[in-house]
Coordinates of C-alpha atoms and ligand atoms in Angstrom, one line a residue:
M293 CA -20.7 22.5 34.0
S294 CA -20.3 20.5 30.8
D295 CA -21.6 16.9 30.8
K296 CA -18.7 16.0 28.4
A297 CA -15.8 14.1 29.9
A298 CA -12.6 16.1 30.0
P299 CA -10.6 15.3 26.9
T300 CA -7.4 13.3 27.6
V301 CA -4.4 14.3 25.5
A302 CA -3.7 11.5 23.0
Q303 CA -0.3 10.3 21.9
K304 CA 1.0 12.3 19.1
G305 CA 0.2 10.5 15.8
L306 CA -2.3 8.3 17.8
Q307 CA 0.6 6.0 18.6
N308 CA -0.6 2.9 20.7
I309 CA -4.2 4.1 20.6
V310 CA -6.6 1.2 19.8
V311 CA -9.4 2.5 17.7
G312 CA -11.5 -0.7 17.4
Q313 CA -11.5 -4.4 16.8
S314 CA -10.8 -6.4 13.6
K315 CA -10.6 -10.0 12.6
L316 CA -8.5 -9.2 9.5
S317 CA -4.9 -9.1 10.8
L318 CA -2.6 -9.0 13.8
V319 CA 0.5 -6.9 13.6
N320 CA 2.9 -7.7 16.5
G321 CA 5.5 -5.1 16.3
T322 CA 7.6 -6.3 19.3
E323 CA 8.1 -9.8 17.9
G324 CA 7.9 -8.8 14.2
K325 CA 4.9 -11.0 13.5
L326 CA 2.1 -10.5 11.0
I327 CA -1.0 -12.7 10.8
Y328 CA -3.9 -12.5 8.3
A329 CA -7.1 -14.0 9.8
G330 CA -5.1 -16.6 11.7
Y331 CA -2.5 -17.4 9.1
K332 CA 1.2 -16.5 9.3
I333 CA 2.3 -14.2 6.6
E334 CA 5.4 -16.3 5.9
D335 CA 3.1 -19.3 5.1
L336 CA 0.8 -17.2 2.9
A337 CA 3.7 -15.7 1.0
E338 CA 5.2 -19.1 0.4
H339 CA 2.1 -21.0 -0.6
A340 CA -0.9 -18.8 -1.4
T341 CA -1.7 -16.8 -4.5
F342 CA -3.0 -13.3 -4.3
E343 CA -6.5 -14.5 -5.1
E344 CA -6.4 -17.0 -2.2
V345 CA -5.5 -14.2 0.2
I346 CA -8.2 -12.0 -1.3
F347 CA -10.8 -14.7 -0.5
L348 CA -9.3 -15.1 3.0
L349 CA -9.7 -11.4 3.7
W350 CA -13.2 -11.2 2.4
N351 CA -14.4 -14.5 4.0
L352 CA -12.1 -15.0 6.9
R353 CA -11.3 -18.5 5.7
L354 CA -9.3 -20.1 2.9
P355 CA -11.2 -21.1 -0.2
H356 CA -11.9 -24.5 -1.6
K357 CA -10.8 -25.2 -5.2
D358 CA -14.1 -24.3 -6.8
E359 CA -14.5 -21.2 -4.7
L360 CA -11.1 -20.0 -5.7
E361 CA -11.8 -20.6 -9.4
T362 CA -15.1 -18.8 -9.1
L363 CA -13.4 -15.8 -7.5
R364 CA -10.6 -15.8 -10.1
R365 CA -13.2 -15.8 -12.9
Q366 CA -15.3 -13.1 -11.2
L367 CA -12.2 -10.9 -11.0
A368 CA -11.0 -11.7 -14.5
V369 CA -14.3 -10.6 -16.1
Q370 CA -14.3 -7.4 -14.2
M371 CA -10.7 -6.4 -15.2
H372 CA -11.6 -4.5 -18.4
L373 CA -12.0 -0.7 -18.5
S374 CA -14.8 1.0 -20.3
P375 CA -14.0 3.1 -23.4
E376 CA -15.3 6.2 -21.4
L377 CA -12.8 5.6 -18.7
I378 CA -9.9 5.0 -21.1
S379 CA -10.9 8.2 -22.9
I380 CA -10.8 10.2 -19.6
M381 CA -7.3 8.7 -18.9
K382 CA -6.1 9.7 -22.4
R383 CA -7.0 13.3 -21.6
L384 CA -5.0 13.5 -18.4
P385 CA -1.6 15.3 -18.6
V386 CA 1.1 12.8 -19.4
K387 CA 3.3 14.3 -16.7
A388 CA 0.7 13.5 -14.0
T389 CA 2.1 11.1 -11.4
P390 CA 0.7 7.6 -11.4
M391 CA -0.7 7.9 -7.9
A392 CA -2.5 11.1 -8.7
V393 CA -3.9 9.4 -11.8
L394 CA -5.0 6.4 -9.8
R395 CA -6.7 8.5 -7.2
T396 CA -8.6 10.4 -9.9
V397 CA -9.6 7.3 -12.0
V398 CA -10.7 5.3 -9.0
S399 CA -12.9 8.2 -8.0
A400 CA -14.2 8.5 -11.6
L401 CA -15.1 4.8 -11.7
S402 CA -18.0 5.5 -9.3
L403 CA -19.6 7.8 -11.8
W404 CA -20.6 4.8 -14.0
D405 CA -21.9 2.7 -11.1
P406 CA -25.6 3.3 -10.6
D407 CA -25.4 1.6 -7.2
A408 CA -22.3 3.5 -6.0
D409 CA -24.2 4.7 -3.0
V410 CA -25.9 1.5 -2.1
N411 CA -24.0 0.2 0.9
T412 CA -25.5 -3.2 1.5
P413 CA -23.0 -6.1 2.3
D414 CA -23.6 -7.6 -1.2
E415 CA -23.2 -4.3 -3.0
N416 CA -20.0 -3.6 -1.0
K417 CA -18.6 -7.1 -1.9
R418 CA -19.4 -6.4 -5.6
K419 CA -17.6 -3.1 -5.4
A420 CA -14.7 -4.7 -3.6
R421 CA -14.4 -7.2 -6.5
Q422 CA -14.7 -4.5 -9.1
L423 CA -12.0 -2.3 -7.5
T424 CA -9.7 -5.2 -6.9
A425 CA -10.0 -6.3 -10.6
K426 CA -9.9 -2.9 -12.2
V427 CA -7.1 -1.2 -10.3
P428 CA -4.3 -3.3 -11.8
T429 CA -5.7 -2.5 -15.3
I430 CA -5.8 1.2 -14.5
V431 CA -2.2 1.2 -13.3
A432 CA -1.0 -0.8 -16.3
A433 CA -3.1 1.3 -18.8
W434 CA -1.7 4.5 -17.4
E435 CA 1.9 3.3 -17.9
R436 CA 1.1 2.6 -21.6
I437 CA -1.0 5.8 -22.2
R438 CA 1.7 8.1 -20.7
N439 CA 4.3 6.4 -23.0
G440 CA 2.1 6.9 -26.1
K441 CA 1.1 3.3 -26.3
A442 CA -2.3 1.7 -26.6
P443 CA -3.6 0.0 -23.3
I444 CA -3.6 -3.8 -23.5
D445 CA -6.8 -5.7 -22.7
P446 CA -6.6 -8.1 -19.8
N447 CA -6.3 -11.8 -20.6
P448 CA -9.2 -13.6 -18.7
D449 CA -7.2 -16.8 -18.4
L450 CA -4.4 -15.2 -16.3
T451 CA -4.2 -14.4 -12.5
L452 CA -4.2 -10.8 -11.3
A453 CA -0.4 -10.9 -10.8
A454 CA 0.3 -12.3 -14.3
N455 CA -2.3 -10.1 -15.9
F456 CA -0.8 -7.0 -14.4
L457 CA 2.6 -7.7 -15.7
Y458 CA 1.2 -8.8 -19.1
M459 CA -0.8 -5.5 -19.5
L460 CA 2.1 -3.4 -18.3
K461 CA 4.8 -4.8 -20.6
G462 CA 2.8 -6.3 -23.4
E463 CA 4.4 -9.7 -23.2
M464 CA 3.8 -12.8 -21.1
P465 CA 5.7 -12.6 -17.9
N466 CA 7.9 -15.6 -16.9
E467 CA 7.1 -17.8 -13.9
K468 CA 9.6 -16.3 -11.6
E469 CA 8.3 -12.8 -12.2
V470 CA 4.8 -13.9 -11.5
A471 CA 5.8 -15.7 -8.4
V472 CA 7.6 -12.5 -7.1
M473 CA 4.6 -10.4 -8.0
D474 CA 2.2 -12.8 -6.3
A475 CA 4.3 -12.9 -3.1
Y476 CA 4.5 -9.1 -3.1
L477 CA 0.8 -8.7 -3.5
V478 CA 0.1 -11.2 -0.8
L479 CA 2.5 -9.5 1.6
L480 CA 1.1 -6.1 1.1
S481 CA -2.6 -6.9 1.0
E482 CA -3.4 -6.1 4.7
H483 CA -1.7 -4.5 7.6
G484 CA -3.9 -3.6 10.6
M485 CA -4.8 0.0 11.3
N486 CA -2.2 1.6 9.1
A487 CA -2.8 5.2 8.0
S488 CA -4.5 4.5 4.7
T489 CA -6.8 1.8 6.2
F490 CA -7.7 4.1 9.1
S491 CA -8.6 6.9 6.6
A492 CA -10.8 4.4 4.6
R493 CA -12.6 3.5 7.9
V494 CA -13.0 7.1 8.8
T495 CA -14.6 7.9 5.4
T496 CA -16.9 4.8 5.8
S497 CA -17.9 5.8 9.3
T498 CA -19.6 8.9 7.9
L499 CA -21.8 6.5 5.8
S500 CA -19.9 7.4 2.7
D501 CA -19.5 4.9 -0.1
M502 CA -16.8 2.3 -1.0
Y503 CA -15.4 4.3 -3.9
S504 CA -14.9 7.4 -1.6
A505 CA -13.3 5.2 1.1
I506 CA -10.8 3.7 -1.4
T507 CA -10.1 7.1 -3.0
T508 CA -9.3 8.5 0.5
A509 CA -7.1 5.5 1.2
I510 CA -5.1 6.0 -2.1
G511 CA -4.6 9.6 -1.2
T512 CA -3.2 8.6 2.2
L513 CA -1.0 5.8 0.8
K514 CA 0.7 8.3 -1.5
G515 CA 2.7 10.0 1.2
A516 CA 6.4 9.2 1.6
A517 CA 6.0 8.2 5.3
H518 CA 3.6 5.5 4.1
G519 CA 3.3 3.8 0.7
G520 CA 5.5 6.4 -1.1
A521 CA 8.5 5.1 0.8
N522 CA 9.3 2.2 -1.7
E523 CA 9.8 4.7 -4.5
E524 CA 11.9 7.0 -2.2
A525 CA 14.0 4.0 -1.2
M526 CA 14.8 3.2 -4.8
R527 CA 15.7 6.9 -5.5
M528 CA 18.0 6.7 -2.5
F529 CA 19.7 3.6 -3.8
F530 CA 20.2 5.4 -7.1
E531 CA 21.6 8.4 -5.3
I532 CA 24.1 6.3 -3.5
G533 CA 25.0 4.4 -6.8
S534 CA 27.0 1.5 -5.6
A535 CA 27.7 -0.6 -2.5
N536 CA 31.2 0.9 -2.0
K537 CA 29.7 4.3 -1.5
V538 CA 27.3 3.3 1.2
E539 CA 29.4 4.2 4.2
K540 CA 30.3 7.7 3.1
W541 CA 26.7 8.4 2.1
F542 CA 25.5 7.2 5.5
E543 CA 28.0 9.4 7.3
D544 CA 27.3 12.5 5.2
N545 CA 23.5 12.2 5.1
V546 CA 22.1 10.1 7.8
K547 CA 24.5 10.8 10.6
T548 CA 24.3 14.5 10.0
G549 CA 20.5 14.3 10.2
K550 CA 20.0 15.5 6.6
K551 CA 18.2 12.4 5.5
R552 CA 16.4 9.3 6.7
V553 CA 17.1 5.8 5.3
M554 CA 14.0 5.4 3.3
G555 CA 12.5 1.9 3.8
M556 CA 13.7 1.7 7.4
G557 CA 11.9 2.3 10.6
H558 CA 8.2 1.6 11.4
R559 CA 5.6 3.0 13.7
V560 CA 4.7 -0.5 14.9
Y561 CA 7.6 -2.8 14.2
K562 CA 10.4 -2.4 16.6
A563 CA 11.9 -5.7 15.3
L564 CA 12.5 -6.8 11.7
D565 CA 9.3 -6.4 9.6
P566 CA 8.4 -10.0 8.7
R567 CA 7.5 -8.9 5.2
A568 CA 11.0 -7.4 4.7
A569 CA 12.5 -10.8 5.6
V570 CA 10.5 -12.5 2.8
L571 CA 11.1 -9.7 0.3
N572 CA 14.8 -9.7 1.0
K573 CA 14.8 -13.4 -0.1
K574 CA 12.7 -12.6 -3.2
A575 CA 14.8 -9.6 -4.2
K576 CA 18.0 -11.7 -3.9
E577 CA 16.5 -14.5 -6.0
M578 CA 15.4 -12.0 -8.7
A579 CA 18.8 -10.3 -8.7
E580 CA 20.5 -13.6 -9.1
A581 CA 18.1 -14.7 -11.8
T582 CA 18.7 -11.5 -13.8
G583 CA 22.4 -11.4 -13.1
N584 CA 22.2 -7.8 -11.8
M585 CA 23.3 -7.8 -8.2
Q586 CA 24.2 -4.1 -8.1
W587 CA 21.0 -2.9 -6.3
Y588 CA 20.6 -5.8 -4.0
D589 CA 24.2 -5.6 -2.9
L590 CA 23.9 -1.9 -2.2
A591 CA 20.7 -2.3 -0.2
S592 CA 22.2 -5.2 1.7
K593 CA 25.3 -3.1 2.6
L594 CA 23.2 -0.1 3.6
E595 CA 21.0 -2.3 5.8
Q596 CA 24.2 -3.8 7.5
T597 CA 25.7 -0.3 7.9
A598 CA 22.5 1.1 9.5
R599 CA 21.9 -1.9 11.7
A600 CA 25.5 -1.5 13.1
D601 CA 24.8 2.1 13.9
E602 CA 24.2 2.8 17.6
D603 CA 21.3 5.2 16.9
F604 CA 19.5 2.6 14.7
I605 CA 20.1 0.0 17.4
K606 CA 18.8 2.3 20.2
K607 CA 15.8 3.4 18.2
N608 CA 15.0 -0.1 16.9
L609 CA 15.1 0.9 13.3
Y610 CA 15.0 -2.1 10.9
A611 CA 14.2 -2.5 7.3
N612 CA 10.5 -2.3 6.6
V613 CA 8.4 -3.8 3.7
D614 CA 9.3 -1.0 1.3
Y615 CA 13.1 -1.5 1.5
Y616 CA 13.6 -4.8 -0.4
S617 CA 10.3 -4.6 -2.3
A618 CA 11.9 -1.6 -4.1
I619 CA 14.7 -3.9 -5.3
A620 CA 12.4 -6.8 -6.2
L621 CA 10.0 -4.5 -8.2
Y622 CA 12.8 -2.7 -9.9
T623 CA 14.4 -6.0 -10.9
I624 CA 11.2 -7.2 -12.6
G625 CA 11.0 -4.0 -14.6
I626 CA 8.4 -2.0 -12.7
P627 CA 9.0 1.8 -13.3
M628 CA 9.9 3.5 -10.0
D629 CA 6.9 5.8 -9.9
Q630 CA 4.6 2.8 -10.3
F631 CA 5.9 1.2 -7.0
T632 CA 3.3 2.9 -4.9
P633 CA 0.4 2.3 -7.3
L634 CA 1.4 -1.4 -7.1
F635 CA 1.2 -1.1 -3.3
A636 CA -2.4 0.2 -3.9
I637 CA -3.2 -2.8 -6.1
A638 CA -2.1 -5.1 -3.3
R639 CA -4.0 -3.2 -0.6
I640 CA -7.4 -2.9 -2.2
P641 CA -8.6 -6.2 -0.8
G642 CA -7.5 -5.2 2.7
W643 CA -9.0 -1.8 2.5
S644 CA -12.3 -3.1 1.1
A645 CA -12.4 -5.8 3.8
H646 CA -12.0 -3.1 6.4
V647 CA -14.7 -1.0 4.8
I648 CA -17.1 -4.0 5.0
E649 CA -16.0 -4.7 8.6
Q650 CA -16.7 -1.0 9.5
W651 CA -20.2 -1.2 7.9
A652 CA -20.9 -4.3 10.0
D653 CA -20.5 -2.4 13.3
N654 CA -20.3 1.2 12.5
R655 CA -20.1 4.3 14.7
L656 CA -18.9 7.7 13.4
I657 CA -15.2 8.1 14.0
R658 CA -14.9 11.5 15.4
P659 CA -12.0 12.1 17.9
D660 CA -11.4 15.2 19.9
V661 CA -8.7 17.7 19.8
D662 CA -7.0 19.6 22.6
Y663 CA -7.6 23.3 21.8
V664 CA -4.4 25.3 22.7
G665 CA -5.2 28.6 21.0
P666 CA -6.1 32.0 22.7
M667 CA -9.5 32.6 24.3
D668 CA -11.9 35.5 24.8
L669 CA -10.3 37.9 22.3
P670 CA -12.3 41.1 21.9
W671 CA -13.9 41.6 18.5
V672 CA -12.0 44.3 16.4
P673 CA -13.7 45.9 13.4
I674 CA -11.8 45.3 10.2
E675 CA -10.8 48.9 9.7
K676 CA -9.1 48.9 13.2
R677 CA -7.1 45.7 12.8
Ligands
COA956 C1 8.0 5.0 9.2 C2 8.2 6.2 10.0 C3 7.5 7.4 9.4 C4 7.8 5.9 11.5 O1 7.8 7.1 12.1 P1 7.5 7.3 13.7 O2 7.0 6.1 14.3 O3 6.6 8.5 13.8 O4 8.9 7.6 14.2 P2 9.6 9.1 14.2 O5 9.5 9.7 12.9 O6 9.1 9.8 15.4 O7 11.1 8.6 14.4 C5 11.6 8.2 15.7 C6 13.1 8.4 15.7 O8 13.7 7.5 14.8 C7 14.4 8.2 13.8 N1 14.1 7.6 12.5 C8 12.9 7.0 12.2 N2 13.0 6.4 10.9 C9 14.3 6.7 10.5 C10 14.9 6.4 9.3 N3 14.3 5.7 8.3 N4 16.2 6.8 9.2 C11 16.8 7.5 10.1 N5 16.2 7.8 11.3 C12 15.0 7.4 11.5 C13 13.8 9.6 13.8 O9 14.7 10.6 13.3 C14 13.5 9.8 15.2 O10 14.7 10.1 15.9 P3 14.7 11.2 17.2 O11 13.9 10.5 18.2 O12 16.2 11.3 17.5 O13 14.1 12.4 16.7 C15 9.8 6.5 10.1 O14 10.5 5.4 10.6 C16 10.3 6.9 8.7 O15 10.2 8.1 8.3 N6 10.8 5.9 7.9 C17 11.3 6.2 6.6 C18 10.1 6.2 5.6 C19 9.5 4.8 5.4 O16 10.2 3.8 5.2 N7 8.2 4.7 5.5 C20 7.5 3.4 5.2 C21 6.9 2.9 6.5 S1 6.2 1.2 6.1

């Protein structure tokens, strides 16, 4: 008799399975609440900069003024990319998708780090800073390279949010754009045991390095059921075209089961995603500021149509973080296929904090599977099959 306990059949998709403990965030899907290390997401989105939240995630407390300035400077000096890395990026096919490029370049970064495989807490913190600082530069540089333009060096006096917009567009962003970008980065920086964070922790649990864990996470984020949904949401808004076409599109596509409303529904939230509520406000403010209400009005109408539908009510399907972030990002001029890389920029601090937390109390993550295939088949020589 085996001494192994009989496997229990897990919920498909590991729904409701608790895989460990974390001090980083609480996601309460029933009440639609999100808390980072004790602080409500609404307060952080309203008052904190991205750098303040990064400090919070890495230290589990808010920074004092001097600590915040030290972190800002540490990140600013790390933002530049080496000529070797830029030259690799210039040789990538211009049609490569930004997420595939990001996955490749983040992986390549490790090749120039002599301590890539040193996994002490200090080394992991250094790598977390380096990745948090360089990923915005990589994303912005790729946008320019693929459009035949020279990458722009980061400005060490700017914050991460402002720097990203500056390097992307080649001009100083205005205050409103930076505020929206900061709020977006704050809202997306951490989110419990989501798929990409879980994959980063699985990679770490094998004693692999920070770069491998973050590369894994980027690959997981890329999927349309996860980070890829913001781009898909914007494509869906384009496909619909205008608010007066929403109802017909919903009947023809969603009610017939042909399509899902991208940016709605969530594995954990069975109430409104609190991030969606903040981003709805930000998207509206940006739309009003730019005088282009077309996409906001359309999204708003589609949300109302979906929320009035009996299936959406019964299944508790609400707008998630990707729904209004698509509108907010599009309005500040972010190309659609850069939405998910932007999500990655926001999530690096959260992923790296989870990697560090995993190292602090690690055990190999290795679940079981319920084998349901045939047994005891007789061996048949190849010529007789
Ligand atoms: C996020 C998501 C993958 C969660 O999936 P999940 O918890 O595994 O839920 P399921 O895919 O099992 O869906 C449950 C039910 O709701 C329906 N549903 C879920 N999301 C839906 C959506 N966006 N539009 C229409 N129906 C949806 C499914 O069709 C399914 O219906 P059924 O029970 O009649 O078959 C899912 O809601 C989705 O695909 N949303 C769109 C993509 C998205 O926005 N992703 C970003 C998440 S932050």
